[in-house]
Short mmCIF file of C-alpha atoms in Angstrom, two decimals:
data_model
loop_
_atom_site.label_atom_id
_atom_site.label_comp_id
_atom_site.label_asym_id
_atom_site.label_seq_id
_atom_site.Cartn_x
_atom_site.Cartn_y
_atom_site.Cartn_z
CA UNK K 1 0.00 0.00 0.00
CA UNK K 2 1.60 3.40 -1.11
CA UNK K 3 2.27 5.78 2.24
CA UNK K 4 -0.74 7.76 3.21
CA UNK K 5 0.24 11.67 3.51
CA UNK K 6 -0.67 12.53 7.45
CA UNK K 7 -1.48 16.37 8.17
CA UNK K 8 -2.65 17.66 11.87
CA UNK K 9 -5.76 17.76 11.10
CA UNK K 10 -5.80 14.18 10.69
CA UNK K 11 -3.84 13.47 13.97
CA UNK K 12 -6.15 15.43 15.80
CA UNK K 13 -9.14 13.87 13.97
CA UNK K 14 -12.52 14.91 13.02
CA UNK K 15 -15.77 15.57 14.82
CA UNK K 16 -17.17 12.41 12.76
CA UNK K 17 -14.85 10.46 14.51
CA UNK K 18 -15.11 11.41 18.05
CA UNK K 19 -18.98 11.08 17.89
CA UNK K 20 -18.49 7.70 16.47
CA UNK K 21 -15.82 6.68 18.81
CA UNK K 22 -18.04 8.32 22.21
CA UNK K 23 -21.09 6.26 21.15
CA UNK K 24 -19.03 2.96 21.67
CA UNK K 25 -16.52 4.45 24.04
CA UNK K 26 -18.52 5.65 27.15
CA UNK K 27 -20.59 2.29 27.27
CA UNK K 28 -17.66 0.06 26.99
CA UNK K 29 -15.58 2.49 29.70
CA UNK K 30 -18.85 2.56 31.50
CA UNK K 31 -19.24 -1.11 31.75
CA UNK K 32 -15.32 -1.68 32.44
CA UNK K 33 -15.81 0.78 35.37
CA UNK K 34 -18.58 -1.27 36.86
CA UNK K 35 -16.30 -4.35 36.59
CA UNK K 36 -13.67 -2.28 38.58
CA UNK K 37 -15.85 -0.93 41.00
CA UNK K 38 -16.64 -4.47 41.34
CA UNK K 39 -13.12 -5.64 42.33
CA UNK K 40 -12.41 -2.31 44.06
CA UNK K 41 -15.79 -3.37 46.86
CA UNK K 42 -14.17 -7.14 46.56
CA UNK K 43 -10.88 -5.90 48.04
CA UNK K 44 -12.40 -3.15 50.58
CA UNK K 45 -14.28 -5.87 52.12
CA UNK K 46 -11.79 -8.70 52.07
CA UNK K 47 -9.38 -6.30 53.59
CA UNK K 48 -10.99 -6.14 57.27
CA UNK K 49 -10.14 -9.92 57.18
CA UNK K 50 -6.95 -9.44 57.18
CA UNK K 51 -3.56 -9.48 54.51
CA UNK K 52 -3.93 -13.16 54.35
CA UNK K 53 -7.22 -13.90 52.37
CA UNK K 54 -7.15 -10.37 50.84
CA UNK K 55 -3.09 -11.89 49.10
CA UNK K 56 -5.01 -15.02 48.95
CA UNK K 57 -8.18 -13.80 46.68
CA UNK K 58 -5.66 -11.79 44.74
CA UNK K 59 -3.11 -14.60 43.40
CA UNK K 60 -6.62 -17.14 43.17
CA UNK K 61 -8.07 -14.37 40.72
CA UNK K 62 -4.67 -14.49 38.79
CA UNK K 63 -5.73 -18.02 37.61
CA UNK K 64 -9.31 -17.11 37.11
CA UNK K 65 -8.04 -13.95 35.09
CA UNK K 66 -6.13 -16.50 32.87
CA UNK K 67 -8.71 -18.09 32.11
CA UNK K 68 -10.93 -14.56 31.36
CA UNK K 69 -7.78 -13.13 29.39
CA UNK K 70 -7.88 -16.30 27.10
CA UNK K 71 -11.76 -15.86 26.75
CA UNK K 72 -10.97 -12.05 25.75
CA UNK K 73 -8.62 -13.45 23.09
CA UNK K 74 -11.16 -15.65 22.07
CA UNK K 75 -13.95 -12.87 22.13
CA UNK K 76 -11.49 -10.50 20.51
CA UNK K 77 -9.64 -12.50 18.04
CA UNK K 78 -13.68 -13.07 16.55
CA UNK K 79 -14.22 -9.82 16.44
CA UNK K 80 -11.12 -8.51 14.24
CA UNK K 81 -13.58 -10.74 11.29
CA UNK K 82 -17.30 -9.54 13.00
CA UNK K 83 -16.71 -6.32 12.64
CA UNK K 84 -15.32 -6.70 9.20
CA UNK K 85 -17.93 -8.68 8.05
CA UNK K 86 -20.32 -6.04 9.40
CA UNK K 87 -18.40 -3.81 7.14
CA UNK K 88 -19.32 -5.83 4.17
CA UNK K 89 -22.87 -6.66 5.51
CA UNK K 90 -22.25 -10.74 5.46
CA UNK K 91 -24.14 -11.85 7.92
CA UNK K 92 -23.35 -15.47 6.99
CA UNK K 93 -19.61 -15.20 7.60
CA UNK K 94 -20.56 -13.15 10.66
CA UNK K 95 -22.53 -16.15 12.27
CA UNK K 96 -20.46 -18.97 11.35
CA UNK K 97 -17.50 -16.51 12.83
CA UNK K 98 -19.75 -16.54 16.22
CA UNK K 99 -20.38 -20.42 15.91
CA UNK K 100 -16.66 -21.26 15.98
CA UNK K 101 -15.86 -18.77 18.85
CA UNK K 102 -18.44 -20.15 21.60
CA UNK K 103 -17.24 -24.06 20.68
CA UNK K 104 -13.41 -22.80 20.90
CA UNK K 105 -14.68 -20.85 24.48
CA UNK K 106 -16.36 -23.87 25.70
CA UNK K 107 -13.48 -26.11 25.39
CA UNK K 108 -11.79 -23.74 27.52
CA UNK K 109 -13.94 -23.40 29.85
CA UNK K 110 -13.93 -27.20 30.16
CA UNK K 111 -10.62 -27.39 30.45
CA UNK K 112 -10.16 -24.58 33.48
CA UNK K 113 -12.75 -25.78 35.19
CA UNK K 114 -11.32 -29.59 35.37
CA UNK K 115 -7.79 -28.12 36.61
CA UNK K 116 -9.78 -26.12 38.98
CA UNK K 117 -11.55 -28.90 40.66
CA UNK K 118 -8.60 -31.80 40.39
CA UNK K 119 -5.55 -29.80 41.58
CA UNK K 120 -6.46 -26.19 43.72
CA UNK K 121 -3.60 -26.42 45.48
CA UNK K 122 -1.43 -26.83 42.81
CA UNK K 123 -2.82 -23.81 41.28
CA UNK K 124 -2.12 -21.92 44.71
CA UNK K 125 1.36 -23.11 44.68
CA UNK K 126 2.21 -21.77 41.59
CA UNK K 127 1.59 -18.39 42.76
CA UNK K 128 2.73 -18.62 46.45
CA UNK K 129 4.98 -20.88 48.78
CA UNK K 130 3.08 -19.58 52.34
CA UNK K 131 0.44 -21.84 53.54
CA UNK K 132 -1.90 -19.84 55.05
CA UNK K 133 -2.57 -17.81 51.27
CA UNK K 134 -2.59 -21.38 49.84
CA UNK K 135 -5.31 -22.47 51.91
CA UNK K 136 -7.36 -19.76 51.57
CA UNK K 137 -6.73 -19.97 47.94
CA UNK K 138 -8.07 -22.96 47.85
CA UNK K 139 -11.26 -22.33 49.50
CA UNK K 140 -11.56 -19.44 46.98
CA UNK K 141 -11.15 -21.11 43.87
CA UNK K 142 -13.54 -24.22 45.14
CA UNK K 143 -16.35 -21.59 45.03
CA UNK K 144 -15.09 -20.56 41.54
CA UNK K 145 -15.47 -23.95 39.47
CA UNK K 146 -18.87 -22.70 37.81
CA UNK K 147 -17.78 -19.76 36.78
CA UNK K 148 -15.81 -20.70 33.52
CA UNK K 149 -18.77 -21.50 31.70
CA UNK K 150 -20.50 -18.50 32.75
CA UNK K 151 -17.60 -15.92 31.79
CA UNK K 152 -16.67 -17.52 28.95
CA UNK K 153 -19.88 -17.43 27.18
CA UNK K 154 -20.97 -14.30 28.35
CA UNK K 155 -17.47 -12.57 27.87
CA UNK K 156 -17.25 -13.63 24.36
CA UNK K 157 -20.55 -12.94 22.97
CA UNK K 158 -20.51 -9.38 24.87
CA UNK K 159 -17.09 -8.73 22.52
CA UNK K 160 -19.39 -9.77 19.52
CA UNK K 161 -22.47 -7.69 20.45
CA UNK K 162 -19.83 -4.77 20.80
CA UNK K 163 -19.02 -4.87 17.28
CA UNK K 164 -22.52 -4.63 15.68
CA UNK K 165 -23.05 -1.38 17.60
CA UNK K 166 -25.11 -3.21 20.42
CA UNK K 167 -23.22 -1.70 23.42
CA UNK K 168 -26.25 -0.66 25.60
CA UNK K 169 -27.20 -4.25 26.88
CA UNK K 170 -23.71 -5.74 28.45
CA UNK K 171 -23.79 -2.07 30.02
CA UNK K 172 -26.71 -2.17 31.56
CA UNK K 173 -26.14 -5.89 32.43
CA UNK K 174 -22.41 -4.78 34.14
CA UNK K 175 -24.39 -2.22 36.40
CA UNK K 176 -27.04 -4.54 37.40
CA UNK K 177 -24.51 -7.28 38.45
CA UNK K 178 -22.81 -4.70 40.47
CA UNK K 179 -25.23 -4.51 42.85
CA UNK K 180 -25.89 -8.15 42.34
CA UNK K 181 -22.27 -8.13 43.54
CA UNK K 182 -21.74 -6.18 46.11
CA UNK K 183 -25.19 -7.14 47.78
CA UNK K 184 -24.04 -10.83 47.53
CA UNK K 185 -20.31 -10.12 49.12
CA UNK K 186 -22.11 -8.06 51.90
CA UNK K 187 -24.29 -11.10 53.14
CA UNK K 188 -21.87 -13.60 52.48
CA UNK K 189 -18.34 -12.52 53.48
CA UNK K 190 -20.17 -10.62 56.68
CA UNK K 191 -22.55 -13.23 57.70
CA UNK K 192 -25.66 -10.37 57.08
CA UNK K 193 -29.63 -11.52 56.66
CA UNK K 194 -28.96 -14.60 58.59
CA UNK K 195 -26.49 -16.08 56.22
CA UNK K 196 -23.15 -17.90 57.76
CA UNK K 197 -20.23 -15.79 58.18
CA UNK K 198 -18.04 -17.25 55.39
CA UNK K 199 -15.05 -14.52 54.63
CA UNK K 200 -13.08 -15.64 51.55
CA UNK K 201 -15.89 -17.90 50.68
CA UNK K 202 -18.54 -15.27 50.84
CA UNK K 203 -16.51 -12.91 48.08
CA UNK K 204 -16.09 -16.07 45.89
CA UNK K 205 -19.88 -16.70 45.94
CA UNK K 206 -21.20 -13.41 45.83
CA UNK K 207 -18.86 -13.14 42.22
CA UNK K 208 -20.24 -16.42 41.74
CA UNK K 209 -24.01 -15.16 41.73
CA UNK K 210 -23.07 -12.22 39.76
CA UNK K 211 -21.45 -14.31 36.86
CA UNK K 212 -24.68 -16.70 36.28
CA UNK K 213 -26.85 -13.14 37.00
CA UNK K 214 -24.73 -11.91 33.78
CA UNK K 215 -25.30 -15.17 32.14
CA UNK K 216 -28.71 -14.81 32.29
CA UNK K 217 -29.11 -11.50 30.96
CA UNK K 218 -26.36 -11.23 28.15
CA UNK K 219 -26.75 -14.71 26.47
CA UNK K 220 -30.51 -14.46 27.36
CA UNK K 221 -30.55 -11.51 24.67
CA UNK K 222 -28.18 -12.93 21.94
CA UNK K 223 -29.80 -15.91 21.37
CA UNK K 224 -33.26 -15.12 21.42
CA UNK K 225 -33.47 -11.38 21.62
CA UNK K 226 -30.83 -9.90 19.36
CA UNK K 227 -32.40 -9.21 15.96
CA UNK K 228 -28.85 -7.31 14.50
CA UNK K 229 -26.93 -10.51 13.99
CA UNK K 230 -30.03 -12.97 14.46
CA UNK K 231 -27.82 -15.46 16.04
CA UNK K 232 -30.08 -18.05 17.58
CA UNK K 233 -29.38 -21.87 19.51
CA UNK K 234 -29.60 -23.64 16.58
CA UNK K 235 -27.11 -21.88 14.94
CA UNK K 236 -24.44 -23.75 16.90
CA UNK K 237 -24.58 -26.81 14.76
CA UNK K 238 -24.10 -24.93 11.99
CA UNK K 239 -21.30 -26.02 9.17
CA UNK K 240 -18.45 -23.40 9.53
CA UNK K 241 -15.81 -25.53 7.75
CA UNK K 242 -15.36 -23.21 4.40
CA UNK K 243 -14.29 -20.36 7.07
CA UNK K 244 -12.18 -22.17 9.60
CA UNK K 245 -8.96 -22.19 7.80
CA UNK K 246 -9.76 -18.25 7.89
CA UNK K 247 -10.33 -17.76 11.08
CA UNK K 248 -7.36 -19.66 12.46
CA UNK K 249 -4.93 -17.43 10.09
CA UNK K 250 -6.54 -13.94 11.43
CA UNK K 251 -8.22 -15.13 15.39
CA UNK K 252 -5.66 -17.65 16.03
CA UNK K 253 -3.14 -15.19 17.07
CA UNK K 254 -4.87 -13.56 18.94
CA UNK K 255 -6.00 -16.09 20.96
CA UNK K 256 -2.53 -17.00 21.60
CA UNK K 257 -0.99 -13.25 21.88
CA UNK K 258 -3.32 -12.89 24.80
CA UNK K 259 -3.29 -16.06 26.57
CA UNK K 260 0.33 -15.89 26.17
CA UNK K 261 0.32 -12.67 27.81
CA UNK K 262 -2.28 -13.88 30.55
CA UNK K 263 0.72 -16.55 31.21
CA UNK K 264 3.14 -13.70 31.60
CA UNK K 265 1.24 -11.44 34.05
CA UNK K 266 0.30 -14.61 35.48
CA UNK K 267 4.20 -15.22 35.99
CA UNK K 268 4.63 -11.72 36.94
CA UNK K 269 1.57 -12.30 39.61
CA UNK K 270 4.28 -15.58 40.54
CA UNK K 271 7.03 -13.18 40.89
CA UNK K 272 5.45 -11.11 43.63
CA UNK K 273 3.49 -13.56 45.51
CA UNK K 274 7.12 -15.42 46.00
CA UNK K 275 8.70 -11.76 47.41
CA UNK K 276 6.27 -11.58 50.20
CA UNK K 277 2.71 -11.42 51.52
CA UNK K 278 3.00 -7.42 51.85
CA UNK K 279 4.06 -7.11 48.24
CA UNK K 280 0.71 -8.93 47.35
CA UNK K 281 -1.26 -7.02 49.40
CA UNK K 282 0.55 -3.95 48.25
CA UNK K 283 -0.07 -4.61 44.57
CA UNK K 284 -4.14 -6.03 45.38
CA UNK K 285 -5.12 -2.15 45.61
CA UNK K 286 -2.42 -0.69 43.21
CA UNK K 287 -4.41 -2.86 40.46
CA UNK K 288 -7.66 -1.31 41.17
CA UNK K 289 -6.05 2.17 40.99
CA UNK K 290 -4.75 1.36 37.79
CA UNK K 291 -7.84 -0.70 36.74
CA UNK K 292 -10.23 2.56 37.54
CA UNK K 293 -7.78 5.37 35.73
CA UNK K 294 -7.46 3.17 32.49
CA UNK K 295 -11.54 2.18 32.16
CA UNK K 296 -11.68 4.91 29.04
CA UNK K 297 -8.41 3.29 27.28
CA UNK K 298 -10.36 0.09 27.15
CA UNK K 299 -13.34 1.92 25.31
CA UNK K 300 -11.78 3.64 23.48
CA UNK K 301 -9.30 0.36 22.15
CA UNK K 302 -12.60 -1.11 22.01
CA UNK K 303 -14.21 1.82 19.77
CA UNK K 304 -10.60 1.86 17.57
CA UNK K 305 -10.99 -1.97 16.63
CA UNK K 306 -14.35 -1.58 15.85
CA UNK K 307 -14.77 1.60 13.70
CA UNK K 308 -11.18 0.34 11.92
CA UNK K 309 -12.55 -2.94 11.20
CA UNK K 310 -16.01 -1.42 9.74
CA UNK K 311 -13.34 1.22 7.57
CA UNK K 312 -11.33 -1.81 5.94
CA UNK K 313 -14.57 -3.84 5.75
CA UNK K 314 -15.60 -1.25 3.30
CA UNK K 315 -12.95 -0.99 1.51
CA UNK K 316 -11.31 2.62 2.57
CA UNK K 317 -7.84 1.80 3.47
CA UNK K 318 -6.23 5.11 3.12
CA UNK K 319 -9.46 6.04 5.46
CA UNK K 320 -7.93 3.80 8.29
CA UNK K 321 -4.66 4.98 8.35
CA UNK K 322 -5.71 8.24 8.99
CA UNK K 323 -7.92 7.45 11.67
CA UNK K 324 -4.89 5.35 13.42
CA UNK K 325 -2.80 8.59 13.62
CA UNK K 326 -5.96 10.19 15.43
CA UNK K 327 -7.11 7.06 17.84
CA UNK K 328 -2.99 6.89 18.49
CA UNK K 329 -3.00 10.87 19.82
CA UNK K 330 -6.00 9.79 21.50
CA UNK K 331 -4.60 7.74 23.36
CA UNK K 332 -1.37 9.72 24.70
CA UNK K 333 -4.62 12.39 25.98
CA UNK K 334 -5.97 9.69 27.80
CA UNK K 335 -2.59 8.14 29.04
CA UNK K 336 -2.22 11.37 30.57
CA UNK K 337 -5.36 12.03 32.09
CA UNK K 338 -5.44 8.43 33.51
CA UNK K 339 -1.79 8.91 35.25
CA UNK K 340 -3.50 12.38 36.48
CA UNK K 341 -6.60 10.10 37.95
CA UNK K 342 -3.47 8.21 39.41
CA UNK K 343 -2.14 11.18 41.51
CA UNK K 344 -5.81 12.46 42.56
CA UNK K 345 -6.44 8.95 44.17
CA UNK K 346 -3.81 7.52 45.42
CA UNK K 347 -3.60 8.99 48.50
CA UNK K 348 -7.25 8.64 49.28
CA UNK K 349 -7.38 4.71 48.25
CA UNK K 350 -4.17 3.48 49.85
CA UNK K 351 -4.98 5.06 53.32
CA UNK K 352 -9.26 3.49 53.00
CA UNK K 353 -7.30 -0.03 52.64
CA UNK K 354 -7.08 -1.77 56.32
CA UNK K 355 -3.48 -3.17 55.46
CA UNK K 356 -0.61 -3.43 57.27
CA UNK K 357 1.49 0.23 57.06
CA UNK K 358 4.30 -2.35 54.92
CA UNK K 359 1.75 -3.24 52.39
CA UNK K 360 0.78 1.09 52.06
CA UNK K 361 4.29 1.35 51.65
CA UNK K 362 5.14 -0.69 49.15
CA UNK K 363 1.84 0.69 47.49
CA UNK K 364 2.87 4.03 47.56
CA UNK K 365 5.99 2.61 45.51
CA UNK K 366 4.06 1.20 43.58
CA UNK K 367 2.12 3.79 42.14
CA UNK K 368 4.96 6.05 41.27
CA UNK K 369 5.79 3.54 39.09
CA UNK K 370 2.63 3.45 37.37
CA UNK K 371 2.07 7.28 36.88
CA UNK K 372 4.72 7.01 34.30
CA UNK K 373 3.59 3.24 32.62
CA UNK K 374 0.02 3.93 32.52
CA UNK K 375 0.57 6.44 29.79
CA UNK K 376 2.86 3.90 27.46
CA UNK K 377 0.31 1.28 28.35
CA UNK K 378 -2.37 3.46 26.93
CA UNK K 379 -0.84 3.99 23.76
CA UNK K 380 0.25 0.36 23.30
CA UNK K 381 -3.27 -0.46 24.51
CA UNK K 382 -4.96 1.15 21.59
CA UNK K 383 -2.74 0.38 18.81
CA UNK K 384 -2.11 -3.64 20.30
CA UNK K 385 -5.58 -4.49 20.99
CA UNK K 386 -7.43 -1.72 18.32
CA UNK K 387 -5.59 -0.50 15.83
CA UNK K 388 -3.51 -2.86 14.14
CA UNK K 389 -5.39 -6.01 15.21
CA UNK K 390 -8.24 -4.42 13.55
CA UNK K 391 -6.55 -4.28 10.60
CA UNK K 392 -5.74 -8.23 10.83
CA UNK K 393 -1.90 -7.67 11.81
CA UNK K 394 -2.56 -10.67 14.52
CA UNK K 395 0.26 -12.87 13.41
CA UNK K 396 2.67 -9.23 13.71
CA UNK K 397 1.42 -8.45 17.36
CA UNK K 398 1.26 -11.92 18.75
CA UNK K 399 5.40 -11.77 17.99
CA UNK K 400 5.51 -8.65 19.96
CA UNK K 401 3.62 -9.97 22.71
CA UNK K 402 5.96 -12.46 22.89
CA UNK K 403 8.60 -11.10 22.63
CA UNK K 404 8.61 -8.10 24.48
CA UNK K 405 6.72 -9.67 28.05
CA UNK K 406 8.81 -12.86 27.73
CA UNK K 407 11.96 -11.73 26.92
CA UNK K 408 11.91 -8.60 28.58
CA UNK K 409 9.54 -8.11 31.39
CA UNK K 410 9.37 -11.04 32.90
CA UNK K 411 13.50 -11.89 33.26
CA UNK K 412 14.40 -8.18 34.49
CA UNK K 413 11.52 -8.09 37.01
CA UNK K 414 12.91 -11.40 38.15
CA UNK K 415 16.18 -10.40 38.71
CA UNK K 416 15.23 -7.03 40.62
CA UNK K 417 12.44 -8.54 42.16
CA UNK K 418 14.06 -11.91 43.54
CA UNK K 419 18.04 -11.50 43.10
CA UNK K 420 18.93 -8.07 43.03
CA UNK K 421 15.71 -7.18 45.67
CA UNK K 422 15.90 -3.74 44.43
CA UNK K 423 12.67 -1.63 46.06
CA UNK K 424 9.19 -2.14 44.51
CA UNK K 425 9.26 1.17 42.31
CA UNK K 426 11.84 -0.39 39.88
CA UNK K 427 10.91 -4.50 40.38
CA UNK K 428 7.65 -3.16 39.33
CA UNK K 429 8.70 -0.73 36.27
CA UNK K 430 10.81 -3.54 35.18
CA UNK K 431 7.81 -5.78 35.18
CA UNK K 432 5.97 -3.65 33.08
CA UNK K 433 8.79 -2.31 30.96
CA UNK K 434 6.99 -4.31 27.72
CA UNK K 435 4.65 -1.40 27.91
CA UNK K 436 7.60 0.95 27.28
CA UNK K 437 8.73 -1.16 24.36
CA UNK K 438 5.68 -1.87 22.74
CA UNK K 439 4.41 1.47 22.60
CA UNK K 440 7.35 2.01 20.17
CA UNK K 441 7.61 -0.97 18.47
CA UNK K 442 4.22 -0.24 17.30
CA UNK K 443 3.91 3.43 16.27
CA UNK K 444 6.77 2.58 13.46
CA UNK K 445 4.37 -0.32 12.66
CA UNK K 446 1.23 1.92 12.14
CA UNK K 447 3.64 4.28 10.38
CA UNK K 448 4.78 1.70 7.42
CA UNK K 449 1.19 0.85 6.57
CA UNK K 450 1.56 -2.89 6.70
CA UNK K 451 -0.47 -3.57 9.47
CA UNK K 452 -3.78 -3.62 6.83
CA UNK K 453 -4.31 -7.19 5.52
CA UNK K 454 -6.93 -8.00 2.97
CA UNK K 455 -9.56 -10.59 5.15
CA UNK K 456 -11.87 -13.19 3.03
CA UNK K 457 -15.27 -14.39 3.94
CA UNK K 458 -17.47 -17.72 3.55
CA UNK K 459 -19.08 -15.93 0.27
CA UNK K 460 -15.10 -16.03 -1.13
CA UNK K 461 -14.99 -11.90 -0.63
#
């Protein structure tokens, strides 16, 4: 493709843009704000019980986030062809795209859930070598077991809906299982309305609840609801075989860009849990923090996928690159405002936490270290999971991914972490230092152009 020429205009974008990008934007950063407000009430309860189960929930969510990351990559690597498809109005390609992505998220689910129930402790060991996080890990994760099938169905086909401009539903569902949430957690972790008193166990079931309540609600209205796709039960059993060679070329990758890079935070989450219950503790409300100020990079990496993928899908190439210059500024605003969120809350969140004053410590750390990430992570954020995989680059990123968190983060936070035991500001900036990398890697890969790639459909488009 010959080089596209880029004015300021088109860096800043147009109002076009920015009313297309706000309409699938504020849901999306609306509903990833209930699912942080979510954790954020998890960890405020579980911390009047005590460093011990709050560590413990923490590193038992690192497995269950695994297995949500790889349902993401699923949900994700499907839409990269929905939303093209959409584009092009092919509403056959579109379903038998669905139809492969909820049998390749049910196998997973399967799979999760039979680790889950044969070997908990295993799982807890992986994470942490202290016995008292391990058992309550275990009693956390028991809870968790139907959950897979729950997320993973609901997860994926909320990524799908997203695409087709249907944003309003998994909103409305998020908010709704918020309270569901935080109701649930209240009676059970407290003992409240008569229930038992169960701690750790209560904030496993009351996320437990909430996941079949969102079940319920967002599968409820794509299979018999949903009139934009039409996707129905029976569609399930539907022959997908003339478009599985192309969805393994363009999803494939992401699938294993992201569960890869579940794996490595999952290692990083490894790293920490072996330097020391505080740590943990420390880094259980640092992730909220971070979690809360970067809710409006996910919509808008959600709203940069889409809108790029509908671009291509009609055909405007020369279109898309401009609008990658513009979602890219975009996202250094946001970067910026999020690491300003960062300093406006810190204070206030550490010091609500009932932790010990090692874990606020380390916290504080902490976040110094992520006023400066969050803004590379932004930027990466938009052109990884928007941008570029959007335009079908998946093969181009999941190298990166690779690359970068393997060969990179991981070793060097490692070695300050566990060898050199340099403080938690730099173990922690050199566990995120793919961020850093990334961030550049891609902007010369927008730049060239050769992130576009032509995609074909079940109709031989």
């Amino acid at each position: 493709m010959a080089k596209v020429k880029i004015g300021v205009r088109d860096v800043l974008g147009d109002r076009g843009l920015y009313k297309q990008m706000a309409r699938i934007a504020i849901p999306v950063s609306l509903q990833g704000l209930v699912t942080v407000s979510i954790n954020l009430m998890d960890t405020i309860m579980l911390s009047g019980m005590g460093d011990a189960q709050l560590s413990a929930s923490s590193l038992a969510g690192q497995f269950i986030n695994l297995f949500m990351i790889c349902c993401m990559g699923i949900g994700m690597g499907a839409s990269v062809l929905t939303s093209r498809y959409w584009g092009m109005r092919d509403l056959l390609s579109l379903k038998k795209t669905v139809t492969i992505m909820l049998r390749l998220a049910t196998v997973f689910a399967a799979v999760f859930t039979l680790a889950t129930i044969v070997a908990p402790g295993l799982i807890m060991r992986l994470y942490t070598d202290e016995e008292n996080l391990i058992y309550y890990g275990i009693l956390y994760l028991k809870w968790m077991v139907p959950t897979y099938i729950c997320t993973g169905l609901s997860l994926t086909c909320t990524i799908v809906l997203r695409t087709v401009g249907q944003v309003r539903v998994p909103m409305a569902t998020s908010i709704a299982a918020f309270f569901v949430n935080v109701f649930s957690n209240w009676v059970f972790i407290f003992g409240k309305l008569g229930a038992p008193r169960m701690e750790i166990e209560g904030a496993a079931l009351g996320t437990l609840i909430a996941r079949v309540f969102e079940l319920a609600c967002i599968c409820g209205w794509f299979f018999f609801k949903d009139d934009r796709i039409g996707y129905r039960v029976k569609d399930l059993i539907m022959k997908c075989r003339d478009l599985l060679r192309e969805y393994i070329r363009i999803s494939i990758p992401v699938l294993v860009s992201d569960s890869l890079l579940a794996l490595g935070n999952n290692a990083v989450a490894m790293v920490m849990g072996h330097i020391g219950e505080a740590f943990v503790a420390a880094n259980s409300v640092t992730v909220v923090v971070q979690q809360l100020s970067s809710v409006l990079t996910q919509g808008i990496s959600n709203a940069s996928g889409i809108i790029t993928g509908h671009t291509m899908g009609r055909g405007e190439g020369d279109k898309a690159q401009r609008q990658g210059y513009a979602f890219l500024f975009m996202s250094f605003v946001i970067g910026c405002v999020a690491a300003l969120v960062i300093l406006v809350l810190r204070g206030p969140i550490i010091n609500f936490y009932e932790v010990s004053e090692e874990a606020k410590s380390i916290a504080w750390e902490l976040m110094d270290a992520i006023l400066i990430i969050v803004i590379f992570q932004s930027m990466s954020s938009i052109l990884t999971k928007g941008v570029l995989r959007a335009g079908g680059d998946t093969k181009f990123l999941m190298a990166g991914d690779i690359l970068f968190l393997w060969v990179a983060s991981i070793p060097l936070g490692y070695l300050a972490g566990l060898v050199f035991e340099w403080p938690p500001f730099w173990t922690y900036t050199f566990l995120k230092i793919d961020q850093v990398i990334k961030c550049v890697w891609c902007f010369f890969r927008l730049r060239s152009g050769k992130w576009m790639k032509k995609i074909y459909s079940a109709q031989g488009g």
